[in-house]
Amino acid sequence: MSKITVAESAGFCFGVDRAVKMVYSELEKGTKVATLGPIIHNQDVVSDMKAKGARIVENVDELLPDETVVIRSHGVGREVYDAIEAKGSRMLDATCPFVDRIHKIVADKTREGYFILIAGDKNHPEVQGIIGHCDKNYCVFKDKFELNDFFEKNYKKLQKKVAIVAQTTYNIVVWGECLNVIPKNDPDVVIFETICNATDTRQTDAAELAKKSDIMLVVGGKHSSNTVKLYEVCSRYCKTFHIENSDELLNLKLPTAERIGITAGASTPAYIIKEVQTKMAENENLTNQNEDFDFAQAIDESFKKIHTGEKVKGTVVAVNNTEAIVDLGTKHTGYVALDDLTDDATKKPSDIVSVGDEIELVVIKVNDAEGTATLSKRKVDEQLGYEKIMKAKEEDAVLEGTIQHVVNKGVTLNLYGVRIFIPASQTGLPRGAELEQLLKKKVQFKLIEVTEGKRRAVGSIKAVQQEQREAAKAEFWESAEIGKKYTGKVKSLTSFGAFVDLGGIDGMVHISELSWKRIKHPSEVVNVGDTLEVYIKDLNKEENRISLGYKKEEDNPWEIFKANYNVGDVVKVTIVSITSFGAFARIIDGVDGLIHISQIADTKVENVKDYLSVGDEVDVKIIDIDTESKRISISMRALLDTENGEDEAAEDDAE
């Protein structure tokens, strides 16, 4: 048994679908409608519209006073808009957004002095419309040969920059060939990719299906440019037939085939595709690979109305630098501006959505006259986000986000599409601190206030820090014991010591524990931010006090002195202070000895200052070490006595 497959992208394109829906919508209201040329290259649809009261006119002069004129998806030139305005007729513009983009490109580039090159059929209505925005400053080419002729014969004569666009339904393969003809790296040549992605997808899908099929049926108007191109594409891979509707199947002598593919042009409505598919299945007893899809239902659904505030689903059909264009499956074209995609100013629309994405949206505004709808993805994200935010508040959850802005009296960040304000008092920074230091930093916070009606959320970094400190304290007290060592950072300094952060809980190193030397302020030894190796000297859990030690026993100057000096040693010392009873001299850092007034000279000394000054370096002899009292007696006279004794001994020897 044979099998029939319909290409996924077969049938109405976004722009044509929109135009047809706009006409039917007006007819349903009882409006007198005139289309400027056939609204679609499909005789069945056109005949149905005429039967419902629509007229087809070829120029503006034919319009009746009470008629609404519909500009078809192919678009028109500026002079047509001017003529409609002059006549005073009501107008609905169904120009495809992709075509409208080309109009804007060529108009802008024409004003900038560019010469416009248009790839396409010069007699096609779409190309004629594009020409109408070029101020006669253009050239249409149909293939690489005509484009090559232009660059060889006319390009240099122009002495102008060139902008190149293509008809939205232009053959993708031929366009690729044309690109190879264009001079490479020429700054005076600007190329715009304007072939509709739906055209590209339709041709690609048709080609892939044709490769897998024995015969292909291409359904669509005989004068439809994109349908003819589909026929050309499919013909490269298998036997292909071009038909307008299911009636033509009766006159076709189709060869026996196991695999039959069906595709359709952009002007072919779903019900015609369904008729062809059904008749093929009935006549040939074929299996239907797409039998679960109800085309008739899809057509019915396309006429549904949408209302402001309603939540809808749509498929992204185009993305540019300022907005995303969405197919809602209704007569409306949906537009989602960048501000309604995200509140992140650093993002572009393409960073948020891609062509083919199905997204949920809220309807902001509906314009039935123009067949457009303004939509917002951000509002949906905010609504869903607020639900998550409310749940997080109920669960008292710890959240994480990156600070984005510094505002009056606080900072803000965005989470789940919701703007969250963190007051300065809840940032965890000291009062008066610069809030800019939090910018672009990832922080943990809790929600302390969420007002659903006002869509307001307030967070607190401080609350998380407090919880973390409490947890750290609990963990600390479980394992803390005297003598245990920790690595911490100096958090603050006072006149009596340094406070050290042990990881959520602070301990204090008293000034006397910072150095073995006598110091006047902790800053002589440490600074805020320094990392210290400390140990617990004492604990008081009731008062939450932790006394820390820092100076090490091996650095104790007294121990160093004991290990290296003995009574009788002669050492050089520095006078550090003078008293009425003697002078104190530095032996090593942290250890001083006393030269008693009686030990300064071998004669009676009335005033120490007559012999010594602070800063003098003198040789002394250690005459006593009181280990228990940590007192050292040193003598200058002892050295003089030794010298005198040696002199006397020398005199005795001489006698």
XYZ file of C-alpha atoms in Angstrom:
655
model
C 0.000 0.000 0.000
C 1.284 3.470 -0.891
C 1.898 6.230 1.610
C 1.116 9.956 1.336
C 3.005 12.655 3.257
C 2.271 16.372 3.473
C 5.238 18.695 3.986
C 5.223 20.297 7.437
C 5.445 23.852 6.087
C 2.991 23.450 3.230
C 0.379 26.143 2.646
C -0.373 29.667 3.736
C 2.595 31.750 4.761
C 2.282 34.178 7.619
C 1.804 37.298 5.450
C -0.761 35.802 3.055
C -2.658 34.166 5.902
C -2.863 37.525 7.665
C -4.135 39.306 4.546
C -6.828 36.711 3.855
C -8.037 36.837 7.459
C -8.253 40.618 7.343
C -10.513 40.496 4.263
C -12.788 37.775 5.658
C -13.016 39.625 8.974
C -14.258 42.780 7.244
C -16.712 40.800 5.128
C -18.126 39.186 8.269
C -18.829 42.695 9.644
C -20.739 43.586 6.489
C -18.039 46.007 5.305
C -17.847 46.730 1.599
C -14.380 45.508 0.676
C -12.264 46.086 -2.414
C -8.845 44.479 -2.727
C -6.185 46.250 -4.737
C -5.488 43.338 -7.051
C -6.237 39.697 -6.126
C -5.542 39.335 -2.415
C -4.007 35.929 -3.093
C -2.761 33.899 -6.053
C -5.460 31.291 -5.581
C -8.589 31.367 -7.695
C -10.670 29.290 -5.271
C -10.104 31.739 -2.419
C -10.579 34.783 -4.633
C -13.849 33.375 -6.000
C -15.091 32.704 -2.463
C -14.308 36.274 -1.430
C -16.108 37.677 -4.472
C -19.120 35.506 -3.668
C -19.171 37.064 -0.187
C -19.186 40.589 -1.649
C -15.541 41.556 -2.133
C -14.493 43.395 -5.299
C -11.136 43.324 -7.025
C -9.884 46.648 -8.403
C -6.696 47.301 -10.311
C -6.218 50.941 -9.337
C -7.381 53.467 -6.788
C -9.620 55.301 -9.265
C -11.977 52.300 -9.346
C -12.780 52.533 -5.623
C -16.335 53.387 -4.623
C -16.896 56.067 -1.947
C -18.097 53.642 0.763
C -15.550 50.878 0.109
C -12.681 49.860 2.339
C -9.595 49.111 0.288
C -7.242 46.326 1.401
C -3.577 46.460 0.404
C -2.530 42.870 -0.240
C 0.487 41.200 1.323
C 2.659 41.998 -1.720
C 2.624 45.668 -0.708
C 2.482 48.788 -2.897
C 4.593 51.828 -3.660
C 4.323 55.222 -1.939
C 2.333 56.714 -4.790
C -0.510 54.236 -4.125
C -0.725 55.251 -0.456
C -0.796 58.901 -1.538
C -3.600 58.207 -4.035
C -5.725 56.390 -1.415
C -5.250 59.255 1.030
C -6.185 61.794 -1.636
C -9.348 59.838 -2.436
C -10.280 59.684 1.233
C -10.916 55.943 1.256
C -10.641 53.820 4.387
C -7.611 51.545 4.055
C -6.425 48.311 5.670
C -2.755 47.602 5.054
C -2.128 43.850 4.855
C 1.430 44.244 3.572
C 3.477 41.319 4.861
C 5.825 42.501 7.661
C 8.739 40.948 5.771
C 7.845 42.934 2.649
C 7.308 46.064 4.723
C 10.852 45.637 6.063
C 12.182 45.664 2.494
C 10.226 48.864 1.808
C 11.884 50.525 4.797
C 15.352 49.301 3.755
C 15.171 50.569 0.172
C 13.564 53.852 1.231
C 16.283 54.495 3.829
C 19.103 53.514 1.488
C 17.651 55.602 -1.341
C 17.671 58.642 0.947
C 21.294 57.872 1.789
C 22.177 57.958 -1.921
C 22.435 54.221 -2.569
C 21.498 52.547 -5.853
C 19.072 49.670 -5.208
C 19.455 46.208 -6.766
C 16.398 43.954 -6.458
C 16.559 40.179 -6.992
C 13.234 38.965 -8.359
C 10.635 39.061 -11.123
C 10.221 42.698 -12.206
C 6.561 42.053 -13.128
C 5.663 40.502 -9.777
C 3.404 42.713 -7.591
C 5.796 42.481 -4.662
C 8.728 43.713 -6.747
C 6.561 46.469 -8.210
C 5.749 47.566 -4.674
C 9.452 47.600 -3.708
C 10.243 49.660 -6.801
C 7.685 52.206 -5.609
C 9.950 53.046 -2.648
C 13.168 53.474 -4.656
C 12.507 56.771 -6.481
C 13.465 55.196 -9.844
C 16.947 54.612 -8.452
C 16.974 50.826 -8.988
C 17.629 47.816 -11.168
C 15.843 44.436 -11.045
C 17.771 41.260 -11.899
C 16.376 37.752 -12.171
C 19.541 35.630 -11.864
C 23.320 35.611 -11.543
C 23.801 36.337 -15.248
C 21.881 39.613 -15.160
C 23.566 40.559 -11.879
C 26.988 39.828 -13.372
C 26.142 42.037 -16.378
C 25.317 44.893 -14.019
C 28.644 44.696 -12.172
C 30.636 44.343 -15.403
C 28.908 47.109 -17.378
C 27.197 49.560 -15.037
C 28.658 49.399 -11.527
C 31.672 51.645 -12.072
C 29.657 54.154 -14.098
C 27.223 54.664 -11.216
C 29.777 56.060 -8.799
C 27.282 55.217 -6.038
C 27.059 52.778 -3.204
C 24.827 49.772 -3.896
C 22.250 48.104 -1.634
C 20.998 44.639 -2.643
C 17.687 43.094 -1.540
C 15.672 40.104 -2.741
C 11.997 39.404 -3.269
C 10.756 37.516 -0.204
C 9.886 34.460 -2.330
C 13.108 34.493 -4.361
C 14.670 31.087 -5.036
C 17.151 30.293 -2.262
C 19.487 28.370 -4.572
C 19.551 31.141 -7.181
C 20.178 33.701 -4.435
C 23.228 31.726 -3.339
C 24.512 31.786 -6.931
C 23.996 35.554 -7.069
C 25.976 36.099 -3.881
C 28.993 34.508 -5.575
C 28.834 37.127 -8.334
C 28.874 40.139 -6.008
C 32.359 41.698 -5.542
C 33.919 40.446 -2.337
C 34.858 42.807 0.503
C 33.603 45.862 -1.367
C 32.627 48.473 1.276
C 30.342 50.174 -1.242
C 28.127 47.084 -1.608
C 25.654 46.295 1.162
C 23.658 43.036 1.069
C 20.412 42.504 2.980
C 19.034 39.011 3.607
C 15.359 39.604 2.849
C 14.143 36.217 1.606
C 11.370 35.235 3.987
C 12.440 32.505 6.358
C 9.071 30.855 5.709
C 9.976 30.681 2.002
C 13.337 29.184 2.873
C 11.722 26.646 5.219
C 8.993 25.760 2.718
C 11.493 25.168 -0.086
C 13.850 23.213 2.173
C 11.035 21.014 3.530
C 9.735 20.396 -0.004
C 13.195 19.423 -1.232
C 13.712 16.998 1.669
C 10.299 15.423 1.075
C 10.920 15.186 -2.689
C 14.166 13.297 -2.043
C 12.184 10.659 -0.131
C 9.213 10.478 -2.538
C 8.508 8.805 -5.881
C 6.199 11.614 -6.999
C 5.402 15.101 -5.634
C 2.206 17.115 -5.910
C 2.718 20.897 -5.651
C -0.602 22.599 -4.910
C -1.140 26.283 -5.676
C -2.016 28.935 -8.225
C -0.397 28.620 -11.651
C 0.594 32.290 -11.429
C 1.921 32.081 -7.889
C 5.634 32.862 -7.921
C 6.501 30.898 -4.792
C 4.435 27.875 -5.934
C 6.252 27.796 -9.272
C 9.563 27.896 -7.398
C 8.416 24.964 -5.231
C 7.645 23.032 -8.413
C 11.144 23.806 -9.747
C 12.757 22.699 -6.477
C 10.851 19.410 -6.258
C 11.383 18.613 -9.955
C 15.097 18.257 -9.296
C 14.529 15.158 -7.170
C 11.465 13.286 -8.457
C 8.517 13.360 -10.881
C 6.508 16.459 -9.912
C 3.007 17.736 -10.801
C 1.688 21.277 -10.309
C -2.053 21.471 -9.616
C -4.330 24.258 -8.358
C -6.889 22.089 -6.580
C -8.192 18.554 -6.114
C -10.348 18.725 -9.285
C -7.219 18.562 -11.441
C -6.395 15.145 -10.013
C -9.099 13.647 -12.254
C -7.155 14.618 -15.397
C -3.764 13.507 -14.083
C -2.335 10.162 -14.987
C -0.174 9.568 -11.960
C 2.353 6.759 -12.167
C 2.290 3.987 -9.598
C 4.164 5.168 -6.531
C 4.869 3.807 -3.078
C 5.668 7.239 -1.639
C 3.760 10.381 -2.605
C 4.605 13.813 -1.205
C 2.410 16.912 -1.115
C 3.517 20.486 -0.629
C 1.760 23.760 -1.317
C 2.578 27.378 -2.050
C 2.121 30.291 0.293
C -1.189 31.178 -1.391
C -2.785 27.790 -0.864
C -5.280 27.566 2.019
C -5.325 24.555 4.291
C -8.710 23.276 3.113
C -7.470 22.905 -0.488
C -4.466 20.915 0.710
C -6.842 18.762 2.756
C -9.090 18.175 -0.272
C -6.132 17.059 -2.392
C -4.922 14.827 0.396
C -8.357 13.282 0.984
C -9.094 12.703 -2.715
C -5.709 11.051 -3.219
C -6.394 8.739 -0.275
C -9.898 7.872 -1.548
C -8.899 7.279 -5.161
C -5.673 5.453 -4.536
C -6.503 3.832 -1.180
C -3.363 5.419 0.219
C -2.340 5.643 3.839
C -2.243 9.141 5.237
C 0.769 10.081 7.328
C -0.862 13.332 8.444
C -4.370 12.046 9.124
C -4.344 13.257 12.732
C -4.172 16.912 11.659
C -7.535 18.609 11.130
C -6.958 21.396 8.576
C -10.605 22.497 8.611
C -10.455 22.991 12.361
C -7.260 25.007 11.972
C -9.008 27.344 9.521
C -11.973 27.806 11.876
C -9.698 28.602 14.783
C -7.862 31.212 12.753
C -10.895 33.523 12.871
C -11.140 33.658 16.647
C -11.020 37.072 18.293
C -8.522 38.199 20.879
C -9.039 40.759 23.631
C -6.887 43.125 25.654
C -5.562 41.421 28.781
C -6.077 37.933 27.347
C -3.295 35.378 27.591
C -2.490 33.841 24.177
C 0.070 31.570 22.561
C 1.969 32.513 19.431
C 4.785 31.310 17.204
C 7.704 33.634 16.502
C 7.955 34.179 12.736
C 10.525 36.979 12.629
C 12.986 38.731 14.933
C 14.711 42.046 14.295
C 16.670 44.544 16.368
C 13.624 46.161 17.966
C 10.870 43.534 18.169
C 9.636 40.015 17.517
C 6.760 39.304 15.116
C 4.391 36.552 16.182
C 1.769 34.415 14.423
C -1.188 34.083 16.787
C -3.212 31.792 14.530
C -5.754 34.611 14.185
C -6.285 37.416 11.694
C -3.891 39.601 13.692
C -0.148 40.082 13.319
C 1.409 40.121 16.765
C 4.211 42.522 17.634
C 6.326 42.202 20.779
C 8.579 45.216 21.366
C 11.944 44.763 23.064
C 10.632 46.401 26.258
C 7.851 43.808 26.328
C 10.294 40.946 25.822
C 12.616 41.828 28.708
C 13.541 44.622 31.102
C 17.245 43.858 30.643
C 18.614 46.773 28.608
C 21.677 44.748 27.603
C 19.606 42.172 25.700
C 18.450 42.129 22.071
C 15.225 40.435 20.901
C 17.289 37.590 19.407
C 18.764 36.942 22.868
C 15.266 36.254 24.202
C 13.405 34.419 21.408
C 14.142 32.689 18.104
C 12.087 32.049 14.986
C 9.927 28.972 15.567
C 9.620 29.447 19.335
C 6.119 29.053 20.746
C 5.655 31.570 23.547
C 2.934 32.706 25.924
C 1.928 36.354 25.689
C -0.484 38.887 27.143
C -2.468 41.059 24.732
C -1.729 44.733 25.426
C -3.660 46.330 22.579
C -5.727 45.111 19.619
C -6.145 47.052 16.381
C -8.741 45.186 14.335
C -8.696 47.842 11.617
C -5.021 47.235 10.884
C -5.055 43.576 11.894
C -2.336 44.014 14.509
C -1.933 43.186 18.175
C 0.584 44.578 20.639
C 1.776 41.825 22.957
C 3.957 41.343 25.993
C 6.042 38.353 26.980
C 7.464 40.206 29.950
C 4.054 40.481 31.614
C 3.596 36.716 31.345
C 7.078 36.180 32.752
C 6.286 38.619 35.557
C 3.023 36.864 36.339
C 4.697 33.460 36.458
C 7.616 35.018 38.277
C 5.382 36.524 40.938
C 3.891 33.114 41.557
C 7.411 31.786 42.153
C 8.241 34.831 44.254
C 5.123 34.357 46.403
C 6.020 30.696 46.915
C 9.600 31.603 47.864
C 8.284 34.120 50.408
C 5.938 31.518 51.911
C 8.767 28.985 52.148
C 11.232 31.578 53.488
C 13.626 30.378 50.785
C 17.111 31.747 50.167
C 17.277 33.136 46.608
C 20.203 34.173 44.446
C 20.519 36.949 41.883
C 22.870 39.547 40.417
C 22.565 43.205 41.431
C 21.695 45.193 38.286
C 21.078 48.772 39.384
C 21.832 51.206 42.190
C 18.738 53.330 42.826
C 17.622 55.860 45.404
C 18.097 54.335 48.871
C 18.953 50.840 47.650
C 19.725 48.408 44.844
C 17.609 46.287 42.492
C 17.889 42.965 40.734
C 15.627 40.905 38.495
C 14.544 37.367 39.324
C 11.958 35.298 37.422
C 11.158 38.467 35.479
C 10.302 40.345 38.686
C 12.113 43.491 39.845
C 13.206 43.167 43.462
C 14.219 46.163 45.561
C 16.761 45.774 48.378
C 16.903 48.826 50.685
C 20.351 50.101 51.679
C 19.635 49.037 55.268
C 19.142 45.447 54.048
C 22.245 45.186 51.848
C 24.454 43.991 54.697
C 26.830 46.919 54.124
C 27.754 49.387 56.901
C 25.724 52.593 57.130
C 26.948 55.127 54.546
C 28.876 52.545 52.495
C 29.006 52.948 48.705
C 26.259 50.759 47.210
C 28.081 50.678 43.834
C 30.376 48.003 45.252
C 27.457 45.539 44.904
C 26.862 46.203 41.178
C 27.113 43.063 38.996
C 27.766 40.938 42.094
C 25.852 37.733 42.747
C 24.145 37.851 46.127
C 21.934 35.662 48.275
C 18.826 37.213 49.734
C 15.433 36.528 51.279
C 12.099 38.144 50.543
C 10.831 40.238 53.423
C 7.837 41.772 51.653
C 5.761 40.794 48.594
C 2.672 42.804 47.681
C 0.931 40.870 44.911
C -1.596 43.566 44.049
C 1.127 46.177 43.591
C 3.571 43.704 42.077
C 6.120 44.816 44.642
C 8.876 42.689 46.161
C 11.453 43.697 48.754
C 14.480 41.593 49.565
C 17.145 41.428 52.255
C 20.755 40.333 51.915
C 21.224 41.130 55.591
C 18.649 38.506 56.625
C 20.647 35.758 54.907
C 23.907 37.008 56.407
C 22.337 36.991 59.885
C 21.118 33.421 59.417
C 24.540 32.396 58.172
C 26.173 34.014 61.183
C 23.777 32.276 63.567
C 24.475 28.949 61.893
C 28.215 29.618 62.030
C 27.957 30.508 65.720
C 26.101 27.311 66.500
C 28.651 25.281 64.578
C 31.524 27.125 66.282
C 30.287 26.565 69.830
C 29.785 22.859 69.149
C 33.495 22.344 68.482
C 35.232 25.307 70.159
C 37.809 24.579 72.899
C 40.706 26.439 74.449
C 43.875 26.056 72.438
C 42.109 25.299 69.140
C 43.610 27.142 66.193
C 41.705 29.153 63.565
C 42.448 31.218 60.487
C 40.497 34.468 60.421
C 40.408 37.958 58.941
C 40.815 41.161 60.905
C 37.369 42.755 60.836
C 37.962 45.912 62.880
C 40.452 47.586 65.233
C 39.925 49.385 68.536
C 42.379 50.972 70.951
C 42.331 47.821 73.089
C 42.525 45.094 70.445
C 41.627 43.574 67.071
C 38.354 41.771 66.229
C 38.849 38.743 64.035
C 36.135 37.035 61.921
C 36.442 33.288 62.471
C 33.790 32.517 59.846
C 30.519 34.021 60.984
C 31.550 34.677 64.570
C 34.027 37.222 65.935
C 36.747 36.844 68.537
C 39.061 39.486 70.000
C 42.833 39.576 70.221
C 43.727 41.931 73.092
C 46.443 44.476 72.323
C 48.719 42.688 74.785
C 48.318 39.502 72.760
C 49.280 41.045 69.440
C 52.972 41.528 70.130
C 55.633 40.664 72.653
C 56.752 44.252 72.375
C 54.923 47.082 74.067
C 52.653 48.775 71.430
C 50.369 51.781 71.676
C 47.779 50.678 69.082
C 46.903 47.393 67.266
C 47.517 49.082 63.886
C 51.242 48.881 64.643
C 50.961 45.122 64.087
C 47.855 44.364 61.975
C 45.439 46.056 59.546
C 41.780 45.481 58.711
C 41.604 42.674 56.121
C 44.791 40.889 57.272
C 44.605 37.116 57.627
C 45.787 35.863 61.011
C 46.544 32.484 62.535
C 45.017 32.666 66.022
C 44.105 30.314 68.835
C 41.492 30.374 71.569
C 42.788 31.621 74.917
C 39.463 31.798 76.718
C 35.717 31.182 76.073
C 32.544 32.572 77.647
C 29.518 31.119 75.870
C 27.000 32.863 78.134
C 28.369 36.281 77.207
C 29.308 35.142 73.687
C 32.907 36.228 74.230
C 35.928 34.661 72.616
C 39.448 35.715 73.631
C 42.102 34.954 71.074
C 45.856 34.698 71.185
C 48.112 35.684 68.335
C 51.711 36.056 69.511
C 53.675 32.800 69.484
C 55.751 31.424 72.362
C 58.722 30.805 70.121
C 58.773 34.542 69.393
C 58.865 35.424 73.121
C 61.909 37.731 73.496
C 62.538 36.523 77.063
C 62.806 32.920 75.884
C 65.115 33.994 73.091
C 67.252 35.890 75.646
C 67.432 32.952 78.037
C 68.511 30.644 75.250
C 71.325 32.886 74.037
C 72.666 34.957 76.963
C 74.286 34.189 80.318
C 75.694 36.055 83.354
C 79.181 37.285 82.496
C 78.454 37.860 78.795
C 79.612 41.183 77.403
C 77.084 42.731 75.027
C 76.502 45.976 73.156
C 73.261 47.672 74.226
C 71.277 50.804 73.342
C 70.133 53.258 75.989
C 66.324 53.565 75.786
C 65.466 55.558 78.917
C 67.125 57.377 81.801
C 65.939 57.577 85.387
C 67.315 59.107 88.579
C 68.573 55.688 89.663
C 70.087 54.532 86.409
C 69.481 53.825 82.723
C 67.513 51.123 80.893
C 69.230 49.622 77.848
C 67.817 47.447 75.058
C 69.671 44.095 74.868
C 67.438 42.558 72.180
C 63.980 43.606 70.946
C 61.597 43.158 73.856
C 64.259 42.673 76.556
C 65.821 45.551 78.502
C 68.395 45.538 81.272
C 69.052 48.085 84.024
C 72.382 49.834 84.422
C 72.131 50.978 88.024
C 73.674 54.404 88.745
C 76.330 52.616 90.790
C 77.250 50.507 87.756
C 77.867 53.355 85.322
C 81.397 54.416 86.323
C 84.146 53.560 88.791
C 83.566 56.855 90.537
C 80.509 58.233 92.279
C 77.860 59.396 89.747
C 75.614 62.242 90.843
C 73.600 62.628 87.586
C 73.115 59.785 85.072
C 72.631 62.261 82.225
C 76.221 63.484 82.709
C 77.353 60.063 81.453
C 74.580 58.678 79.223
C 71.945 59.826 76.714
C 69.012 57.993 75.087
C 70.264 56.369 71.915
C 73.851 55.847 73.093
C 75.343 52.453 72.328
C 77.605 51.104 75.087
C 79.265 47.841 76.025
C 78.037 46.241 79.241
C 78.474 43.054 81.178
C 75.520 40.946 82.326
C 75.970 40.699 86.060
C 72.616 39.187 87.122
C 69.546 37.444 85.601
C 66.384 37.129 87.756
C 64.397 34.536 85.766
C 61.390 34.632 88.024
C 61.022 38.421 87.960
C 62.376 38.683 84.398
C 64.893 41.315 85.489
C 68.386 41.739 84.139
C 71.192 43.749 85.714
C 73.980 44.996 83.486
C 77.123 46.970 84.299
C 79.495 49.390 82.565
C 81.697 49.622 85.694
C 82.327 45.864 85.656
C 84.148 46.298 82.386
C 86.143 49.196 83.810
C 87.115 47.100 86.863
C 88.331 44.382 84.534
C 90.425 46.808 82.556
C 91.909 48.297 85.748
C 92.668 44.831 87.084
C 94.456 43.915 83.908
C 96.505 47.119 84.054
C 97.538 46.465 87.675
C 98.524 42.903 86.832
C 100.645 44.184 83.986
C 102.440 46.645 86.341
C 103.153 43.885 88.887
C 104.665 41.755 86.173
C 106.894 44.628 85.125
C 108.248 45.061 88.653
